[in-house]
CSV table of C-alpha atoms and ligand atoms in Angstrom, one decimal:
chain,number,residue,atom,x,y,z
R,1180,UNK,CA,-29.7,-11.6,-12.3
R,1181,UNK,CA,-26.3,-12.8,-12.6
R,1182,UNK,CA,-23.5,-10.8,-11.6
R,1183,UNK,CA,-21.2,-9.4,-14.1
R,1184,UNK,CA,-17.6,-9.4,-12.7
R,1185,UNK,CA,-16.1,-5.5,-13.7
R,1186,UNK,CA,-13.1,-5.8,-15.8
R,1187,UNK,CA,-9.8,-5.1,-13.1
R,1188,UNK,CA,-10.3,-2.2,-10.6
R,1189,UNK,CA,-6.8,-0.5,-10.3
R,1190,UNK,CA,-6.2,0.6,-6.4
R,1191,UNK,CA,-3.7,3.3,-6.1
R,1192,UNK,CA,-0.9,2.0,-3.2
R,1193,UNK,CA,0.1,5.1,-1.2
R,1194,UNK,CA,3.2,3.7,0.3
R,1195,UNK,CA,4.5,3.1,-3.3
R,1196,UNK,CA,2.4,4.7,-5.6
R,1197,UNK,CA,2.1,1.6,-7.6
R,1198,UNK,CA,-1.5,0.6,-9.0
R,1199,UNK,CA,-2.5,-2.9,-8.0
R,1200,UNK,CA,-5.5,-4.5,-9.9
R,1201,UNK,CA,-7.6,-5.8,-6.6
R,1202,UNK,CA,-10.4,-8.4,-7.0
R,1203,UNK,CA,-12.4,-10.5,-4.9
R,1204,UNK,CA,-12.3,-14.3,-4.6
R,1205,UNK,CA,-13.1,-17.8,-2.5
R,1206,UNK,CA,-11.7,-20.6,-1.1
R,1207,UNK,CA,-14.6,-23.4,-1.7
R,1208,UNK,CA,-17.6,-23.5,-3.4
R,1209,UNK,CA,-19.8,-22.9,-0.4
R,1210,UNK,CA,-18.7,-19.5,-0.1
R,1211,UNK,CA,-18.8,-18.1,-3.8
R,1212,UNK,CA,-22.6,-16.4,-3.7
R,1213,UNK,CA,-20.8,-14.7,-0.2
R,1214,UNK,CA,-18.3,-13.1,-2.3
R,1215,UNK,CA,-19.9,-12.7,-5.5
R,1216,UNK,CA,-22.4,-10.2,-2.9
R,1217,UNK,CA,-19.3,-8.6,-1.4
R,1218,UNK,CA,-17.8,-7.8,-5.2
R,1219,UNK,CA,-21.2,-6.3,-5.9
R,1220,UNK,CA,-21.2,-3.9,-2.2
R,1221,UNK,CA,-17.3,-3.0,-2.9
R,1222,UNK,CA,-17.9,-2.7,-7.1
R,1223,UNK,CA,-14.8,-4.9,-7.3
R,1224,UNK,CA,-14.2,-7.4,-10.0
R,1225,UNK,CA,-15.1,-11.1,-8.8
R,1226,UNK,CA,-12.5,-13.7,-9.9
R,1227,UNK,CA,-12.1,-17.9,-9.8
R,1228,UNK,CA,-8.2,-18.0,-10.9
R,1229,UNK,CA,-6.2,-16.2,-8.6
R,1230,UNK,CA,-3.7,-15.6,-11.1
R,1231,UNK,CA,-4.3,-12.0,-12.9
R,1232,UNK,CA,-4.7,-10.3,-9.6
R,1233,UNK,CA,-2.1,-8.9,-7.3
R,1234,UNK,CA,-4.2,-8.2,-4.2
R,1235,UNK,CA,-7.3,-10.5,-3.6
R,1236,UNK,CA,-9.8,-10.0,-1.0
R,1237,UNK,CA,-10.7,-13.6,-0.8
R,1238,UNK,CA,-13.3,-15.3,1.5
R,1239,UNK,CA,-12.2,-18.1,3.2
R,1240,UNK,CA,-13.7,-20.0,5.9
R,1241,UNK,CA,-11.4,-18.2,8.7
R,1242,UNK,CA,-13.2,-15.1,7.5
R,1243,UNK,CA,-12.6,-12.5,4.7
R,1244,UNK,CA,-8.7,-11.7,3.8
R,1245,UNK,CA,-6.0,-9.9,2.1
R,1246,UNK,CA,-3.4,-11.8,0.0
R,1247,UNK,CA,-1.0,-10.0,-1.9
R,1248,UNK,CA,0.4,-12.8,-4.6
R,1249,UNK,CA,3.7,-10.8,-5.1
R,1250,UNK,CA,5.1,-10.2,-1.6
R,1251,UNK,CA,7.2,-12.6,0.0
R,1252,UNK,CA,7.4,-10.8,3.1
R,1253,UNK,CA,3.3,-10.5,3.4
R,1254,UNK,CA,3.9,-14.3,3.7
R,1255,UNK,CA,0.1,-15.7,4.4
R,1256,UNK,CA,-3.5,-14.0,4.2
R,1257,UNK,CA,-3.7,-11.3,6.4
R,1258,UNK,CA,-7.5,-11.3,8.3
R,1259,UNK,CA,-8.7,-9.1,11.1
R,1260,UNK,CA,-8.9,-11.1,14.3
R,1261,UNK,CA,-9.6,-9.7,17.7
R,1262,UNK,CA,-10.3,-14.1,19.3
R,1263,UNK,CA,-6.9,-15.0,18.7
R,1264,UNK,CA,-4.6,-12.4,21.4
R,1265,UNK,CA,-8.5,-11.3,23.1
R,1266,UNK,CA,-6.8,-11.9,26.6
R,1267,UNK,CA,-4.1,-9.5,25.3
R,1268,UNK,CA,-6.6,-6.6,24.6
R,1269,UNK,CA,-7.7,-6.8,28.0
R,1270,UNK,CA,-4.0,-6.4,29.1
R,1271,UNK,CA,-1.2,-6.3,27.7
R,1272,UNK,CA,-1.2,-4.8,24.5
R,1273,UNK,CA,1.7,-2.0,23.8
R,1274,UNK,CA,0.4,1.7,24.8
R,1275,UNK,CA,-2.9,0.5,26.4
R,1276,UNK,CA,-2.8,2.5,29.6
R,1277,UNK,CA,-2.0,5.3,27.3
R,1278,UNK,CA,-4.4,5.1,25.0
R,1279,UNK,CA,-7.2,4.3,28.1
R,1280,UNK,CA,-5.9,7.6,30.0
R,1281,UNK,CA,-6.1,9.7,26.4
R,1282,UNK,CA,-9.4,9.1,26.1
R,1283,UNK,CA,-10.5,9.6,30.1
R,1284,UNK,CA,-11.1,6.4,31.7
R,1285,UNK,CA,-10.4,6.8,35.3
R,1286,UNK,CA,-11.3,4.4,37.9
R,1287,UNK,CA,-14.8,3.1,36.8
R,1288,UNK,CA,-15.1,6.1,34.1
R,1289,UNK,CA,-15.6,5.0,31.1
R,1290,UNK,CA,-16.5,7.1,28.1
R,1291,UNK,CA,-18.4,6.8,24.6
R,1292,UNK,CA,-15.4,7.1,22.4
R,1293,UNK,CA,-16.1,7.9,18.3
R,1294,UNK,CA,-13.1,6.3,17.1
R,1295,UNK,CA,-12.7,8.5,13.6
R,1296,UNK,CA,-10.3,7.0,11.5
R,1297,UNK,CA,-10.8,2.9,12.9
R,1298,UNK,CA,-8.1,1.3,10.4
R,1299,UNK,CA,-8.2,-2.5,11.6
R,1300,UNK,CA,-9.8,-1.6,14.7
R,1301,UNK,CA,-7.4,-2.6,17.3
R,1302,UNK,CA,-7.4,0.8,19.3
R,1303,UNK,CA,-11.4,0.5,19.1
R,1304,UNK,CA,-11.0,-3.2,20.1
R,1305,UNK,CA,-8.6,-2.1,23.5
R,1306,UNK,CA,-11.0,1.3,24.5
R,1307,UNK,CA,-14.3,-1.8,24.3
R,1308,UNK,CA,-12.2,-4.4,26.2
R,1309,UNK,CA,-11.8,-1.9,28.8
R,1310,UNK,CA,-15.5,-1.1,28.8
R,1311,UNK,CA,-15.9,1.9,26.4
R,1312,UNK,CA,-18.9,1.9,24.5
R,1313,UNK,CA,-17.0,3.1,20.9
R,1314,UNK,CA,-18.4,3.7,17.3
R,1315,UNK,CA,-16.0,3.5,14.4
R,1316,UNK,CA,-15.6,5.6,11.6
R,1317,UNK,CA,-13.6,4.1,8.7
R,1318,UNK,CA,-13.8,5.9,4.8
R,1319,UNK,CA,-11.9,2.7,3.3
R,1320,UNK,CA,-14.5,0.3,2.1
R,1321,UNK,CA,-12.2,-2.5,1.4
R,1322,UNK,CA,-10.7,-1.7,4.8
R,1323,UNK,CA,-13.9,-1.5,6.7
R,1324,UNK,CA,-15.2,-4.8,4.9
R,1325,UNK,CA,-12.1,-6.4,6.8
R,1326,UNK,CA,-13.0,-4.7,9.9
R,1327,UNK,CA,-16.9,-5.6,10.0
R,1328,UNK,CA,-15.5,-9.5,9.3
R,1329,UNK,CA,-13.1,-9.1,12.3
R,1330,UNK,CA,-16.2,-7.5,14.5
R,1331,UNK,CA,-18.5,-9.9,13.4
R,1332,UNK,CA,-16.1,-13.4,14.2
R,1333,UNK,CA,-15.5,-11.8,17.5
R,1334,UNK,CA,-19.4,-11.2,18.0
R,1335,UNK,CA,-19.7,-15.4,17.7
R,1336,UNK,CA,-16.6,-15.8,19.7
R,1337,UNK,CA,-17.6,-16.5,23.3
R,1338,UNK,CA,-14.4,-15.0,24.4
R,1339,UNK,CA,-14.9,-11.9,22.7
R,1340,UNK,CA,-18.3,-11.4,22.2
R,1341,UNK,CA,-19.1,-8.9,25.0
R,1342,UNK,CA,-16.3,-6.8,23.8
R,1343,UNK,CA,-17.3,-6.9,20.1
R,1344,UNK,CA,-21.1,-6.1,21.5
R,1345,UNK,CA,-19.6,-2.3,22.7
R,1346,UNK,CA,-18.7,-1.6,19.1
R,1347,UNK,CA,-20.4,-0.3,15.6
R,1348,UNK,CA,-18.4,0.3,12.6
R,1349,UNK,CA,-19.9,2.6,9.9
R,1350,UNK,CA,-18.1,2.9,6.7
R,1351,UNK,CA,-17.7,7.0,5.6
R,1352,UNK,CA,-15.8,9.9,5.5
R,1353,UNK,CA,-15.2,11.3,9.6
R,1354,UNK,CA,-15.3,15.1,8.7
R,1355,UNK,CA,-18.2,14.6,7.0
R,1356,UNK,CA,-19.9,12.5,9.6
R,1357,UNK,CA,-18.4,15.3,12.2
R,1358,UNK,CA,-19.7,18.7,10.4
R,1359,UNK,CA,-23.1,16.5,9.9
R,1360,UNK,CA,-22.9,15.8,14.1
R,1361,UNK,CA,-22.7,19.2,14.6
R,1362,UNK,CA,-25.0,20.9,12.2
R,1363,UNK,CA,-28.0,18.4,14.2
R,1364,UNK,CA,-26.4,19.7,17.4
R,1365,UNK,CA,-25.3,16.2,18.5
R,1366,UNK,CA,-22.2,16.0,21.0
R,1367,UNK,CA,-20.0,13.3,21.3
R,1368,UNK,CA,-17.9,12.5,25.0
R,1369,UNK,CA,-14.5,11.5,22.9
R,1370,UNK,CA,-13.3,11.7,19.8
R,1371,UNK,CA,-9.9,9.5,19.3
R,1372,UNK,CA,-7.7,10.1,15.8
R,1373,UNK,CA,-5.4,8.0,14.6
R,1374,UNK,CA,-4.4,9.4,10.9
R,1375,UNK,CA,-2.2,7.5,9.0
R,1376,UNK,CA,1.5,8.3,9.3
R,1377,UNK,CA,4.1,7.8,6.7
R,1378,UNK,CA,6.1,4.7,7.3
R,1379,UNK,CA,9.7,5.0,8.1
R,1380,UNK,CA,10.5,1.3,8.0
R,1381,UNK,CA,11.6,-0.4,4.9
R,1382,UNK,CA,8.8,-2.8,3.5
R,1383,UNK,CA,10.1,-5.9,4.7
R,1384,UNK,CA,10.3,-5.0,8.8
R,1385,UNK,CA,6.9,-3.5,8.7
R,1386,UNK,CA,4.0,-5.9,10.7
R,1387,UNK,CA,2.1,-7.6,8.4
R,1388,UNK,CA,-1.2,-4.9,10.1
R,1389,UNK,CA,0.7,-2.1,8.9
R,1390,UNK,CA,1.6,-3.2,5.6
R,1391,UNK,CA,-2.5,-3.9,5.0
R,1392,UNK,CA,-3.0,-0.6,6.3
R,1393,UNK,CA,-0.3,1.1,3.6
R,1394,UNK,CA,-2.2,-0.8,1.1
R,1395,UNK,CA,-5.4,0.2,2.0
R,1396,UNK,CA,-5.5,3.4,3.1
R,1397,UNK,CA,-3.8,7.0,1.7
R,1398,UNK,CA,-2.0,9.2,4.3
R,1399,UNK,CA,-4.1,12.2,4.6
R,1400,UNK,CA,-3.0,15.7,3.2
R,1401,UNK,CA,-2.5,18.2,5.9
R,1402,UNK,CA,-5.6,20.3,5.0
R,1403,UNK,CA,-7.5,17.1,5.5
R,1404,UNK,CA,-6.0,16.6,8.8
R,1405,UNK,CA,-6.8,20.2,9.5
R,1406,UNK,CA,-10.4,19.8,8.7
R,1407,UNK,CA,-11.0,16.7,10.7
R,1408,UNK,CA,-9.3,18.0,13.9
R,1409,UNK,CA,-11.1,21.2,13.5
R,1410,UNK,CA,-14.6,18.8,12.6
R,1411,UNK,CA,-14.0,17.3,15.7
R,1412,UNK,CA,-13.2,20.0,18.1
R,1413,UNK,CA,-16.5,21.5,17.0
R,1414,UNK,CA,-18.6,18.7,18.6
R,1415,UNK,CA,-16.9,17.3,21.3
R,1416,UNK,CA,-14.8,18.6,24.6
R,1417,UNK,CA,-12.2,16.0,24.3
R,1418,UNK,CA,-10.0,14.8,21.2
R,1419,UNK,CA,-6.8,12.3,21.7
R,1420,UNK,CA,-4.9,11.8,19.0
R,1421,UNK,CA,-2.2,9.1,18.7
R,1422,UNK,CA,0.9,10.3,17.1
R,1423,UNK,CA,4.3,8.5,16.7
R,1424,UNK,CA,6.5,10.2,19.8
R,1425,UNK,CA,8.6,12.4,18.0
R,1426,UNK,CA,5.9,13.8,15.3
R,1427,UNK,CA,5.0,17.5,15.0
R,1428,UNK,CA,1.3,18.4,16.5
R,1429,UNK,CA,-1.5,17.6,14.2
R,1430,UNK,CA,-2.4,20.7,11.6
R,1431,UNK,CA,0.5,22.2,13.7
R,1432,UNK,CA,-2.2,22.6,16.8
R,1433,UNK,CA,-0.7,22.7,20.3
R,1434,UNK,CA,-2.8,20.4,22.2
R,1435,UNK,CA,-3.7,21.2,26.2
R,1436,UNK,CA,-1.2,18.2,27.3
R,1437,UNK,CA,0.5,15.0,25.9
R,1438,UNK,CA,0.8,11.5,27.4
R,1439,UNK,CA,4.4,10.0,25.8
R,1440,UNK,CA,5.0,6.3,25.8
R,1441,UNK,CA,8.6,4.9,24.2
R,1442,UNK,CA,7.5,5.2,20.3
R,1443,UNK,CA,3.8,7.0,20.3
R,1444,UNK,CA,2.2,10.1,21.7
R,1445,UNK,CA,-1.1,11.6,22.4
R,1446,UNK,CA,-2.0,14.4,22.0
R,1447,UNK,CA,-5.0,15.7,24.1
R,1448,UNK,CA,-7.0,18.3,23.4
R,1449,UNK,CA,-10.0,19.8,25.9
R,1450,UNK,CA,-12.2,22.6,25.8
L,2679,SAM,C1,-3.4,4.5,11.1
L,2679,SAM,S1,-4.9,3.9,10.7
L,2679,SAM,C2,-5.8,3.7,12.2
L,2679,SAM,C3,-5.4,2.5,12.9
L,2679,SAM,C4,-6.3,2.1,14.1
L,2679,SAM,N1,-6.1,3.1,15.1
L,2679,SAM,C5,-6.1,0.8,14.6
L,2679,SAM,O1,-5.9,0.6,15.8
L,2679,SAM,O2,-6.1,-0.2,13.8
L,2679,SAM,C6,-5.8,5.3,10.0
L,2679,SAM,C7,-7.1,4.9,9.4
L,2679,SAM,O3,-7.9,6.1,9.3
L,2679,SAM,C8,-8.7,6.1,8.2
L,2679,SAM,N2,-9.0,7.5,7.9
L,2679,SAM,C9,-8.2,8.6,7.7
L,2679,SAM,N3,-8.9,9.7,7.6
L,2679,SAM,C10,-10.2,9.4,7.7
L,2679,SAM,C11,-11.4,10.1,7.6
L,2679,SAM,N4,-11.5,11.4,7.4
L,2679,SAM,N5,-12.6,9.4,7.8
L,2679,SAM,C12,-12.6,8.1,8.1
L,2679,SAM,N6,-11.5,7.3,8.1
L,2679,SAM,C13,-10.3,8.0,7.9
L,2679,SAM,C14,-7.7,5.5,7.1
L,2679,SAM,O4,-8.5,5.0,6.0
L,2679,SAM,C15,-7.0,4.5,7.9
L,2679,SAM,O5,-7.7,3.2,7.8
């Protein structure tokens, strides 16, 4: 049977608090049974005329990505891509040592991280290219269709493919998927958080990344971040979380020590 594009989905912009009417597209024929599937997975409306849309989720031959028609400073589709800087994931991407030391790697160590709140991925992306085996959570499904496109080009990428092969997304809520962990009495090694932060930037200096994210994704209220931290304290020994430097503790929780790097923090938390 055909599919039956919905009439306009409204997505509520946290950053904002506009509604944006999101829809997915393609760029060439070839490609329209791919997105006509992905508008039936995500329930979004499917469109040919990029015109009565604001954001698109459009699938192009590069791979699936974000365009926001009215944005001048989100100049060009934005797309989750790990092949483009992959040398840099392995070493010099900002807060990497950090970020490795956070979550326990020492020397050859190298632990199965849950990464809980996986955004675009490029923390989960760093902890593989060091050699961490990591699982992704992500709740967003438009988000987590960008990240499975990213995962999957850097899967055919000969650069990247190794990397990519350490990593497994799964699209849900993380306190769910937590109290669910714990009630089967599974453990995990690590559990990394990385909750959304308001933005202090105006619009127009924030990286195009960050500006997807504020799209995408709704900063969480602090009982939510309460209930997550406490979700995953209840099923693992050791939770990092990456704050920006000069941010109070997560749910107010005093964490056993924190690693501080020029703009971002974690917060480590053992038992
Ligand atoms: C700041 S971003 C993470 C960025 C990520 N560390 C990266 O490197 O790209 C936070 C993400 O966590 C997700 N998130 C927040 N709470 C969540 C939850 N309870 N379960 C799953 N995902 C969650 C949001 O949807 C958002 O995509």
């Amino acid at each position: 049977m055909k599919y039956q594009p919905a009439k306009s989905v409204p997505v509520d912009c946290p950053a904002t608090k506009h509604r944006y009417s999101i829809a997915v597209t393609w760029t060439v024929p070839a490609l329209a049974a791919q997105a006509e599937e992905l508008a039936r997975q995500l329930a979004l409306p499917l469109t040919e005329t990029e015109g009565q849309h604001i954001l698109l989720l459009r699938v192009s031959q590069e791979g699936l990505e974000l365009v926001k028609l009215d944005d001048p400073h989100l100049n060009g589709p934005v797309r989750v891509d790990f092949t483009a800087g992959a040398i840099d994931y392995r070493r010099q991407q900002q807060g990497r040592e950090l970020l490795l030391k956070a979550v326990g790697c020492k020397g050859n160590r190298r632990p199965v991280v849950l990464d809980a709140t996986g955004g675009l991925g490029r923390d989960s992306f760093l902890l593989a290219a060091a050699g961490c085996q990591v699982r992704i959570i992500e709740r967003e499904p438009i988000l987590a269709a960008l990240l499975a496109d990213g995962l999957q080009r850097a899967q055919q990428h000969s650069k990247t493919a190794a990397i990519a092969a350490r990593i497994r997304l799964t699209v849900g809520d993380a306190t769910l998927f937590l109290r669910e962990m714990r009630k089967q009495g599974q453990r995990m090694e690590v559990i990394y958080l990385d909750p959304m932060f308001p933005e202090r930037h105006k619009s127009a200096l924030v990286k195009k990344e960050a500006q997807m994210l504020q799209l995408l994704a709704a900063p969480d209220n602090p009982e939510a971040e309460k209930e997550l931290l406490a979700a995953a304290l209840a099923v693992s020994g050791r939770v990092a979380i990456k704050r920006p430097v000069k941010a109070p503790f997560l749910a107010g929780r005093k964490p056993s020590y924190s690693l501080l790097g020029k703009t971002i923090r974690f917060d480590v938390y053992l038992s």
